[in-house]
PDB file of C-alpha atoms in Angstrom:
ATOM      1  CA  MET A   1      -0.835  -3.169  25.271  1.00 55.00           C
ATOM      2  CA  GLU A   2      -3.602  -2.712  22.631  1.00 79.00           C
ATOM      3  CA  GLN A   3      -3.087  -4.504  19.388  1.00 95.00           C
ATOM      4  CA  LEU A   4      -0.886  -2.533  17.319  1.00 97.00           C
ATOM      5  CA  VAL A   5      -2.818  -3.228  14.109  1.00 98.00           C
ATOM      6  CA  LEU A   6      -6.249  -4.073  14.287  1.00 97.00           C
ATOM      7  CA  ILE A   7      -7.821  -6.242  11.624  1.00 97.00           C
ATOM      8  CA  GLU A   8     -11.411  -5.699  10.308  1.00 97.00           C
ATOM      9  CA  ILE A   9     -12.674  -8.253   7.466  1.00 97.00           C
ATOM     10  CA  ASP A  10     -16.052  -7.506   5.679  1.00 96.00           C
ATOM     11  CA  GLY A  11     -16.628  -9.919   3.083  1.00 94.00           C
ATOM     12  CA  PRO A  12     -13.778  -9.815   0.047  1.00 96.00           C
ATOM     13  CA  VAL A  13     -12.582  -6.533   2.146  1.00 97.00           C
ATOM     14  CA  ALA A  14     -10.066  -6.473   4.774  1.00 98.00           C
ATOM     15  CA  THR A  15      -9.338  -2.965   6.471  1.00 98.00           C
ATOM     16  CA  LEU A  16      -6.279  -2.399   8.605  1.00 98.00           C
ATOM     17  CA  THR A  17      -5.740  -0.035  10.890  1.00 98.00           C
ATOM     18  CA  LEU A  18      -2.277   1.517  12.433  1.00 98.00           C
ATOM     19  CA  ASN A  19      -2.932   1.461  16.495  1.00 97.00           C
ATOM     20  CA  ASN A  20      -0.757   3.291  18.002  1.00 95.00           C
ATOM     21  CA  PRO A  21      -2.442   6.921  17.974  1.00 95.00           C
ATOM     22  CA  LYS A  22      -0.993   8.583  20.906  1.00 92.00           C
ATOM     23  CA  PHE A  23       2.659   8.879  18.694  1.00 91.00           C
ATOM     24  CA  TYR A  24       0.699   9.139  15.451  1.00 94.00           C
ATOM     25  CA  ASN A  25       1.208   5.623  14.404  1.00 96.00           C
ATOM     26  CA  PRO A  26       4.901   5.422  13.686  1.00 94.00           C
ATOM     27  CA  ILE A  27       6.352   2.480  11.934  1.00 95.00           C
ATOM     28  CA  SER A  28       9.547   2.182  13.091  1.00 90.00           C
ATOM     29  CA  ASP A  29       9.247   0.326  16.352  1.00 91.00           C
ATOM     30  CA  GLN A  30      10.095  -3.407  15.771  1.00 91.00           C
ATOM     31  CA  GLU A  31       6.993  -3.764  17.489  1.00 94.00           C
ATOM     32  CA  MET A  32       4.970  -2.506  14.900  1.00 95.00           C
ATOM     33  CA  VAL A  33       7.019  -3.648  12.138  1.00 96.00           C
ATOM     34  CA  ASP A  34       6.234  -6.792  13.389  1.00 96.00           C
ATOM     35  CA  ALA A  35       2.158  -6.698  13.829  1.00 97.00           C
ATOM     36  CA  LEU A  36       1.978  -5.059  10.574  1.00 97.00           C
ATOM     37  CA  ILE A  37       4.003  -7.486   8.492  1.00 97.00           C
ATOM     38  CA  ALA A  38       1.896 -10.181  10.627  1.00 97.00           C
ATOM     39  CA  ALA A  39      -1.485  -8.348   9.495  1.00 97.00           C
ATOM     40  CA  LEU A  40      -0.585  -8.538   5.630  1.00 98.00           C
ATOM     41  CA  VAL A  41       0.462 -12.307   5.985  1.00 97.00           C
ATOM     42  CA  GLN A  42      -2.615 -12.992   7.522  1.00 96.00           C
ATOM     43  CA  ILE A  43      -5.279 -11.190   4.810  1.00 96.00           C
ATOM     44  CA  GLU A  44      -2.576 -12.606   2.292  1.00 95.00           C
ATOM     45  CA  SER A  45      -3.369 -16.317   2.983  1.00 94.00           C
ATOM     46  CA  ASN A  46      -6.832 -15.703   3.251  1.00 95.00           C
ATOM     47  CA  ARG A  47      -7.905 -16.392  -0.381  1.00 91.00           C
ATOM     48  CA  ASP A  48     -11.448 -15.038   0.475  1.00 93.00           C
ATOM     49  CA  ILE A  49      -9.954 -11.343   0.873  1.00 96.00           C
ATOM     50  CA  ARG A  50      -9.660  -9.435  -2.992  1.00 96.00           C
ATOM     51  CA  CYS A  51      -8.706  -6.007  -1.508  1.00 97.00           C
ATOM     52  CA  ALA A  52      -7.520  -4.462   1.503  1.00 98.00           C
ATOM     53  CA  ILE A  53      -7.578  -0.986   2.816  1.00 98.00           C
ATOM     54  CA  LEU A  54      -4.653   0.446   5.248  1.00 98.00           C
ATOM     55  CA  MET A  55      -5.421   3.444   7.680  1.00 98.00           C
ATOM     56  CA  GLY A  56      -4.304   4.958  10.830  1.00 98.00           C
ATOM     57  CA  ALA A  57      -5.623   5.573  13.746  1.00 97.00           C
ATOM     58  CA  GLY A  58      -6.430   9.240  15.225  1.00 96.00           C
ATOM     59  CA  ARG A  59      -5.269  12.162  14.117  1.00 95.00           C
ATOM     60  CA  GLY A  60      -2.913  11.094  11.443  1.00 96.00           C
ATOM     61  CA  PHE A  61      -2.169   8.429   9.414  1.00 98.00           C
ATOM     62  CA  SER A  62       1.495   7.939  10.152  1.00 97.00           C
ATOM     63  CA  ALA A  63       4.235  10.081  11.745  1.00 94.00           C
ATOM     64  CA  GLY A  64       6.581   7.550  10.475  1.00 91.00           C
ATOM     65  CA  GLY A  65       9.820   7.213  12.667  1.00 83.00           C
ATOM     66  CA  ASN A  66       9.266   7.443  16.356  1.00 75.00           C
ATOM     67  CA  LEU A  67      11.233  10.286  17.550  1.00 76.00           C
ATOM     68  CA  SER A  68      11.020   9.396  21.091  1.00 69.00           C
ATOM     69  CA  LYS A  69      13.478   6.180  20.255  1.00 70.00           C
ATOM     70  CA  ILE A  70      15.696   6.942  17.396  1.00 71.00           C
ATOM     71  CA  GLY A  71      19.025   7.122  18.140  1.00 65.00           C
ATOM     72  CA  ASN A  72      18.459   5.607  21.659  1.00 65.00           C
ATOM     73  CA  PRO A  73      20.707   2.274  22.746  1.00 64.00           C
ATOM     74  CA  GLY A  74      18.789  -0.831  20.992  1.00 63.00           C
ATOM     75  CA  GLU A  75      17.136   1.409  18.381  1.00 64.00           C
ATOM     76  CA  LEU A  76      17.387   2.580  14.977  1.00 67.00           C
ATOM     77  CA  GLY A  77      20.799   4.880  14.705  1.00 64.00           C
ATOM     78  CA  GLY A  78      21.653   3.544  18.240  1.00 63.00           C
ATOM     79  CA  GLY A  79      24.334   1.414  17.602  1.00 66.00           C
ATOM     80  CA  ALA A  80      27.741   1.598  16.015  1.00 74.00           C
ATOM     81  CA  PRO A  81      27.893   2.488  12.394  1.00 76.00           C
ATOM     82  CA  VAL A  82      28.564  -1.219  11.290  1.00 78.00           C
ATOM     83  CA  GLU A  83      25.368  -2.265  12.991  1.00 78.00           C
ATOM     84  CA  THR A  84      22.659   0.474  11.738  1.00 78.00           C
ATOM     85  CA  PRO A  85      22.385  -1.689   8.569  1.00 81.00           C
ATOM     86  CA  SER A  86      21.405  -4.688   9.950  1.00 85.00           C
ATOM     87  CA  GLY A  87      19.356  -3.293  12.425  1.00 82.00           C
ATOM     88  CA  TYR A  88      17.536  -1.167   9.345  1.00 85.00           C
ATOM     89  CA  LYS A  89      17.612  -4.764   7.324  1.00 90.00           C
ATOM     90  CA  ALA A  90      15.782  -6.611  10.294  1.00 89.00           C
ATOM     91  CA  GLY A  91      13.228  -4.043  11.126  1.00 90.00           C
ATOM     92  CA  ILE A  92      11.473  -1.202   8.845  1.00 93.00           C
ATOM     93  CA  GLN A  93      13.075  -2.245   5.782  1.00 95.00           C
ATOM     94  CA  ARG A  94      11.128  -5.777   6.289  1.00 96.00           C
ATOM     95  CA  ILE A  95       7.336  -3.560   5.694  1.00 97.00           C
ATOM     96  CA  PRO A  96       8.425  -2.432   2.044  1.00 97.00           C
ATOM     97  CA  LEU A  97       9.382  -5.606   0.948  1.00 97.00           C
ATOM     98  CA  ALA A  98       6.106  -7.037   2.485  1.00 97.00           C
ATOM     99  CA  PHE A  99       4.165  -4.933   0.654  1.00 97.00           C
ATOM    100  CA  ASP A 100       5.810  -5.690  -2.383  1.00 95.00           C
ATOM    101  CA  ALA A 101       4.975  -9.464  -1.899  1.00 95.00           C
ATOM    102  CA  MET A 102       1.676  -8.498  -1.486  1.00 95.00           C
ATOM    103  CA  GLU A 103      -0.492  -9.697  -4.143  1.00 95.00           C
ATOM    104  CA  ILE A 104      -4.308  -8.488  -3.395  1.00 96.00           C
ATOM    105  CA  PRO A 105      -4.674  -4.696  -4.029  1.00 97.00           C
ATOM    106  CA  ILE A 106      -4.506  -2.375  -1.064  1.00 98.00           C
ATOM    107  CA  ILE A 107      -5.489   1.244  -0.685  1.00 98.00           C
ATOM    108  CA  ALA A 108      -4.014   3.673   1.613  1.00 98.00           C
ATOM    109  CA  ALA A 109      -6.955   5.766   2.792  1.00 98.00           C
ATOM    110  CA  VAL A 110      -4.963   8.752   4.324  1.00 98.00           C
ATOM    111  CA  HIS A 111      -5.854  11.149   6.497  1.00 98.00           C
ATOM    112  CA  GLY A 112      -3.761  13.876   8.741  1.00 97.00           C
ATOM    113  CA  ALA A 113       0.030  13.325   8.528  1.00 97.00           C
ATOM    114  CA  ALA A 114       1.664  10.810   6.226  1.00 98.00           C
ATOM    115  CA  ILE A 115       5.354  12.013   7.299  1.00 96.00           C
ATOM    116  CA  GLY A 116       8.274  10.686   6.288  1.00 96.00           C
ATOM    117  CA  ALA A 117       8.489   6.619   6.821  1.00 96.00           C
ATOM    118  CA  GLY A 118       4.416   7.391   7.157  1.00 97.00           C
ATOM    119  CA  CYS A 119       4.656   8.955   3.527  1.00 98.00           C
ATOM    120  CA  ASP A 120       6.888   6.177   1.795  1.00 98.00           C
ATOM    121  CA  LEU A 121       4.120   3.488   3.637  1.00 98.00           C
ATOM    122  CA  ALA A 122       1.489   5.177   1.628  1.00 98.00           C
ATOM    123  CA  CYS A 123       3.471   4.685  -1.287  1.00 98.00           C
ATOM    124  CA  MET A 124       3.949   1.264  -0.472  1.00 97.00           C
ATOM    125  CA  CYS A 125       0.029   0.884  -1.434  1.00 98.00           C
ATOM    126  CA  ASP A 126      -1.302   0.488  -4.697  1.00 97.00           C
ATOM    127  CA  ILE A 127      -3.371   2.928  -4.475  1.00 98.00           C
ATOM    128  CA  ARG A 128      -3.533   6.339  -2.320  1.00 98.00           C
ATOM    129  CA  ILE A 129      -6.965   8.228  -1.548  1.00 98.00           C
ATOM    130  CA  ALA A 130      -6.757  11.200   0.793  1.00 98.00           C
ATOM    131  CA  GLY A 131      -8.825  13.237   2.945  1.00 98.00           C
ATOM    132  CA  GLU A 132      -8.857  16.800   2.753  1.00 98.00           C
ATOM    133  CA  SER A 133      -6.890  16.989   6.179  1.00 97.00           C
ATOM    134  CA  ALA A 134      -4.371  14.655   4.680  1.00 98.00           C
ATOM    135  CA  SER A 135      -0.327  16.023   4.200  1.00 98.00           C
ATOM    136  CA  PHE A 136       2.579  14.329   3.097  1.00 98.00           C
ATOM    137  CA  ALA A 137       6.488  14.988   3.387  1.00 98.00           C
ATOM    138  CA  GLU A 138       9.321  13.268   2.656  1.00 97.00           C
ATOM    139  CA  SER A 139      11.027  14.966   5.674  1.00 96.00           C
ATOM    140  CA  PHE A 140      14.500  12.851   6.387  1.00 94.00           C
ATOM    141  CA  VAL A 141      16.627  15.724   5.690  1.00 96.00           C
ATOM    142  CA  LYS A 142      15.102  18.103   7.930  1.00 94.00           C
ATOM    143  CA  LEU A 143      16.331  15.388  10.653  1.00 92.00           C
ATOM    144  CA  GLY A 144      19.507  15.149   9.112  1.00 93.00           C
ATOM    145  CA  LEU A 145      19.103  11.925   7.645  1.00 93.00           C
ATOM    146  CA  ILE A 146      17.402  10.112   4.208  1.00 92.00           C
ATOM    147  CA  PRO A 147      15.095   7.944   3.309  1.00 93.00           C
ATOM    148  CA  GLY A 148      16.133   4.697   4.842  1.00 89.00           C
ATOM    149  CA  ASP A 149      12.859   2.351   4.132  1.00 92.00           C
ATOM    150  CA  GLY A 150      13.040   2.611   0.825  1.00 94.00           C
ATOM    151  CA  GLY A 151      11.566   6.106  -0.010  1.00 95.00           C
ATOM    152  CA  ALA A 152      13.914   7.047  -2.421  1.00 96.00           C
ATOM    153  CA  TRP A 153      12.806   4.311  -4.706  1.00 96.00           C
ATOM    154  CA  LEU A 154       8.828   4.317  -3.751  1.00 97.00           C
ATOM    155  CA  LEU A 155       8.536   8.163  -4.331  1.00 97.00           C
ATOM    156  CA  PRO A 156      10.174   8.620  -8.141  1.00 97.00           C
ATOM    157  CA  ARG A 157       7.408   6.256  -8.782  1.00 95.00           C
ATOM    158  CA  ALA A 158       4.444   7.835  -7.552  1.00 96.00           C
ATOM    159  CA  VAL A 159       5.335  11.231  -8.714  1.00 97.00           C
ATOM    160  CA  GLY A 160       8.343  11.559 -11.177  1.00 96.00           C
ATOM    161  CA  PHE A 161      11.857  11.834 -10.400  1.00 97.00           C
ATOM    162  CA  SER A 162      11.780  15.513 -10.428  1.00 97.00           C
ATOM    163  CA  LYS A 163       8.925  16.268  -7.919  1.00 98.00           C
ATOM    164  CA  ALA A 164      10.399  13.437  -5.479  1.00 97.00           C
ATOM    165  CA  CYS A 165      13.532  15.332  -5.550  1.00 98.00           C
ATOM    166  CA  GLU A 166      11.640  18.387  -4.624  1.00 98.00           C
ATOM    167  CA  MET A 167       9.897  16.523  -1.972  1.00 98.00           C
ATOM    168  CA  ALA A 168      12.820  14.668  -0.647  1.00 97.00           C
ATOM    169  CA  PHE A 169      15.812  17.827  -0.924  1.00 97.00           C
ATOM    170  CA  THR A 170      13.124  20.278   0.986  1.00 98.00           C
ATOM    171  CA  GLY A 171      11.428  17.802   3.154  1.00 97.00           C
ATOM    172  CA  GLU A 172       8.675  20.029   2.941  1.00 97.00           C
ATOM    173  CA  SER A 173       4.855  19.243   3.123  1.00 97.00           C
ATOM    174  CA  ILE A 174       2.318  19.278   0.613  1.00 98.00           C
ATOM    175  CA  ASN A 175      -1.513  19.373   1.288  1.00 98.00           C
ATOM    176  CA  ALA A 176      -3.987  17.410  -0.430  1.00 98.00           C
ATOM    177  CA  GLN A 177      -4.485  19.157  -3.133  1.00 98.00           C
ATOM    178  CA  GLU A 178      -0.916  19.009  -4.099  1.00 98.00           C
ATOM    179  CA  ALA A 179      -0.586  15.306  -3.523  1.00 98.00           C
ATOM    180  CA  LEU A 180      -3.869  15.269  -6.521  1.00 98.00           C
ATOM    181  CA  ALA A 181      -1.998  17.403  -8.672  1.00 97.00           C
ATOM    182  CA  CYS A 182       1.550  15.827  -8.730  1.00 97.00           C
ATOM    183  CA  GLY A 183      -0.389  12.170  -9.120  1.00 97.00           C
ATOM    184  CA  LEU A 184       0.392  11.055  -4.921  1.00 98.00           C
ATOM    185  CA  VAL A 185      -3.401  10.838  -4.527  1.00 98.00           C
ATOM    186  CA  SER A 186      -5.876   9.440  -7.155  1.00 97.00           C
ATOM    187  CA  ARG A 187      -8.502  11.321  -5.472  1.00 97.00           C
ATOM    188  CA  VAL A 188      -9.493  13.446  -2.281  1.00 98.00           C
ATOM    189  CA  VAL A 189     -12.631  13.734  -0.556  1.00 98.00           C
ATOM    190  CA  PRO A 190     -13.901  15.439   2.671  1.00 98.00           C
ATOM    191  CA  ASP A 191     -12.663  13.523   5.580  1.00 97.00           C
ATOM    192  CA  ASP A 192     -15.922  12.461   7.187  1.00 97.00           C
ATOM    193  CA  GLN A 193     -16.201  10.853   3.519  1.00 98.00           C
ATOM    194  CA  LEU A 194     -12.904   8.950   3.459  1.00 98.00           C
ATOM    195  CA  ASN A 195     -13.878   6.007   5.046  1.00 97.00           C
ATOM    196  CA  ASP A 196     -17.035   5.282   2.773  1.00 97.00           C
ATOM    197  CA  ALA A 197     -15.034   5.978  -0.370  1.00 98.00           C
ATOM    198  CA  ALA A 198     -12.140   3.637   0.442  1.00 98.00           C
ATOM    199  CA  ARG A 199     -14.572   1.262   0.933  1.00 97.00           C
ATOM    200  CA  ASP A 200     -16.514   1.822  -1.796  1.00 97.00           C
ATOM    201  CA  LEU A 201     -13.438   1.820  -3.899  1.00 98.00           C
ATOM    202  CA  ALA A 202     -12.622  -1.559  -2.723  1.00 98.00           C
ATOM    203  CA  SER A 203     -15.995  -3.383  -2.955  1.00 97.00           C
ATOM    204  CA  ARG A 204     -15.551  -2.280  -6.234  1.00 97.00           C
ATOM    205  CA  ILE A 205     -12.419  -3.652  -6.934  1.00 97.00           C
ATOM    206  CA  ALA A 206     -13.403  -7.039  -5.076  1.00 96.00           C
ATOM    207  CA  ALA A 207     -16.016  -7.294  -7.072  1.00 95.00           C
ATOM    208  CA  ASN A 208     -13.893  -7.864  -9.729  1.00 95.00           C
ATOM    209  CA  PRO A 209     -12.095 -12.060 -10.368  1.00 95.00           C
ATOM    210  CA  PRO A 210      -9.882 -12.376  -8.177  1.00 93.00           C
ATOM    211  CA  HIS A 211      -7.373 -14.470 -10.208  1.00 94.00           C
ATOM    212  CA  ALA A 212      -7.275 -11.812 -12.297  1.00 95.00           C
ATOM    213  CA  LEU A 213      -6.961  -9.041  -9.679  1.00 94.00           C
ATOM    214  CA  ARG A 214      -4.061 -10.701  -8.555  1.00 94.00           C
ATOM    215  CA  MET A 215      -2.203 -11.232 -12.182  1.00 95.00           C
ATOM    216  CA  ALA A 216      -3.340  -7.602 -12.950  1.00 96.00           C
ATOM    217  CA  LYS A 217      -1.123  -6.391  -9.683  1.00 95.00           C
ATOM    218  CA  ARG A 218       1.754  -8.569 -10.298  1.00 95.00           C
ATOM    219  CA  LEU A 219       1.934  -7.457 -13.816  1.00 95.00           C
ATOM    220  CA  LEU A 220       1.587  -3.573 -13.139  1.00 95.00           C
ATOM    221  CA  ARG A 221       4.778  -3.916 -10.574  1.00 93.00           C
ATOM    222  CA  GLN A 222       7.171  -6.205 -12.573  1.00 94.00           C
ATOM    223  CA  ALA A 223       6.380  -3.562 -15.574  1.00 94.00           C
ATOM    224  CA  ARG A 224       8.380  -0.968 -13.166  1.00 91.00           C
ATOM    225  CA  ASN A 225      11.099  -2.911 -13.475  1.00 91.00           C
ATOM    226  CA  GLN A 226      11.182  -4.427 -17.162  1.00 93.00           C
ATOM    227  CA  ARG A 227      11.746  -4.226 -20.827  1.00 94.00           C
ATOM    228  CA  LEU A 228       9.145  -4.038 -23.081  1.00 95.00           C
ATOM    229  CA  ASP A 229       9.914  -7.149 -24.561  1.00 95.00           C
ATOM    230  CA  GLU A 230      10.291  -8.650 -20.905  1.00 95.00           C
ATOM    231  CA  HIS A 231       6.841  -7.049 -20.138  1.00 94.00           C
ATOM    232  CA  LEU A 232       5.267  -8.329 -22.957  1.00 95.00           C
ATOM    233  CA  GLU A 233       6.194 -12.302 -22.577  1.00 95.00           C
ATOM    234  CA  ALA A 234       4.977 -11.835 -18.922  1.00 94.00           C
ATOM    235  CA  ALA A 235       1.693 -10.679 -20.261  1.00 95.00           C
ATOM    236  CA  SER A 236       1.210 -13.490 -22.527  1.00 95.00           C
ATOM    237  CA  ALA A 237       2.180 -16.067 -19.563  1.00 94.00           C
ATOM    238  CA  TYR A 238      -0.179 -14.825 -17.253  1.00 93.00           C
ATOM    239  CA  GLN A 239      -3.042 -14.311 -20.178  1.00 93.00           C
ATOM    240  CA  ALA A 240      -2.701 -17.660 -21.041  1.00 95.00           C
ATOM    241  CA  LEU A 241      -3.559 -18.452 -17.316  1.00 94.00           C
ATOM    242  CA  ALA A 242      -6.465 -15.956 -17.191  1.00 94.00           C
ATOM    243  CA  HIS A 243      -7.652 -17.687 -20.165  1.00 94.00           C
ATOM    244  CA  THR A 244      -8.489 -20.913 -18.620  1.00 95.00           C
ATOM    245  CA  THR A 245     -10.131 -19.523 -15.627  1.00 94.00           C
ATOM    246  CA  ALA A 246     -13.913 -20.300 -14.555  1.00 93.00           C
ATOM    247  CA  ASP A 247     -14.128 -16.631 -13.949  1.00 93.00           C
ATOM    248  CA  HIS A 248     -12.975 -15.698 -17.370  1.00 94.00           C
ATOM    249  CA  ARG A 249     -15.857 -17.904 -19.126  1.00 94.00           C
ATOM    250  CA  GLU A 250     -18.417 -16.881 -16.766  1.00 92.00           C
ATOM    251  CA  ALA A 251     -18.006 -13.355 -17.835  1.00 93.00           C
ATOM    252  CA  ILE A 252     -17.978 -14.201 -21.329  1.00 92.00           C
ATOM    253  CA  SER A 253     -21.080 -15.669 -20.642  1.00 93.00           C
ATOM    254  CA  ALA A 254     -22.475 -13.072 -18.664  1.00 92.00           C
ATOM    255  CA  PHE A 255     -21.914 -10.308 -21.463  1.00 93.00           C
ATOM    256  CA  ARG A 256     -23.400 -12.565 -23.976  1.00 95.00           C
ATOM    257  CA  GLU A 257     -26.615 -13.478 -21.854  1.00 93.00           C
ATOM    258  CA  LYS A 258     -26.698  -9.605 -21.186  1.00 92.00           C
ATOM    259  CA  ARG A 259     -26.714 -10.786 -17.167  1.00 91.00           C
ATOM    260  CA  LYS A 260     -24.272  -9.553 -14.288  1.00 91.00           C
ATOM    261  CA  PRO A 261     -21.727 -11.995 -13.801  1.00 91.00           C
ATOM    262  CA  VAL A 262     -21.271 -14.097 -10.502  1.00 89.00           C
ATOM    263  CA  PHE A 263     -17.557 -14.365  -9.633  1.00 91.00           C
ATOM    264  CA  THR A 264     -16.158 -17.652  -7.705  1.00 88.00           C
ATOM    265  CA  GLY A 265     -12.478 -17.554  -7.827  1.00 84.00           C
ATOM    266  CA  GLN A 266     -12.022 -20.519  -9.929  1.00 85.00           C
TER     267      GLN A 266
END
């Protein structure tokens, strides 16, 4: 069996590629869940990696659920109703929790379809860029289902409540330009430039001090659920740590000496 998630490391940038193109890279199978989480843990534990990219092999990013298996015995929705919650918790719901635990920034580079859980997977990433062929759909309702993988929590934070409701209630897809207009992606590029655009962005992110990057990501994610006073308290605590780093001192010195800083992660 081919490796379900490919890992490529180029200096401080790691690229993860969902590698089940025959079925459009579904993420509902237990094998893919385990492989994706293992890949995330591997790159998160590598302190030399400062940014990551997530993409899909073949013709699309991810079709979300594997419809050839869903509802079958032993698969999601294939048991008694009382068993389904534990199946989701032990399976696909582990993915958003794994992404939420990531401290390094991660970019979704989306081409082709990002459907259902595939759309939600893109929303789990910090930044989304799209090729011109990209399409996104919160399509669960078309199958008589609801977003069981955290999509109802993730999507409104990406596009706002009204647009999230429109996408979830219609199940209809939006193209790359519509995704750009509603803030689901931050840019659209020609498909043949998508990989280069993602790598360029990741390299520019990775050029910054890694401790500051990780703390900035942590602060942004925590802020989604904090009161302002709670956020300010956390910000001051992180800033106290940032002020003590060698990279901060190097940045100040480089600015004063009018030279390019060299960050070491210290």
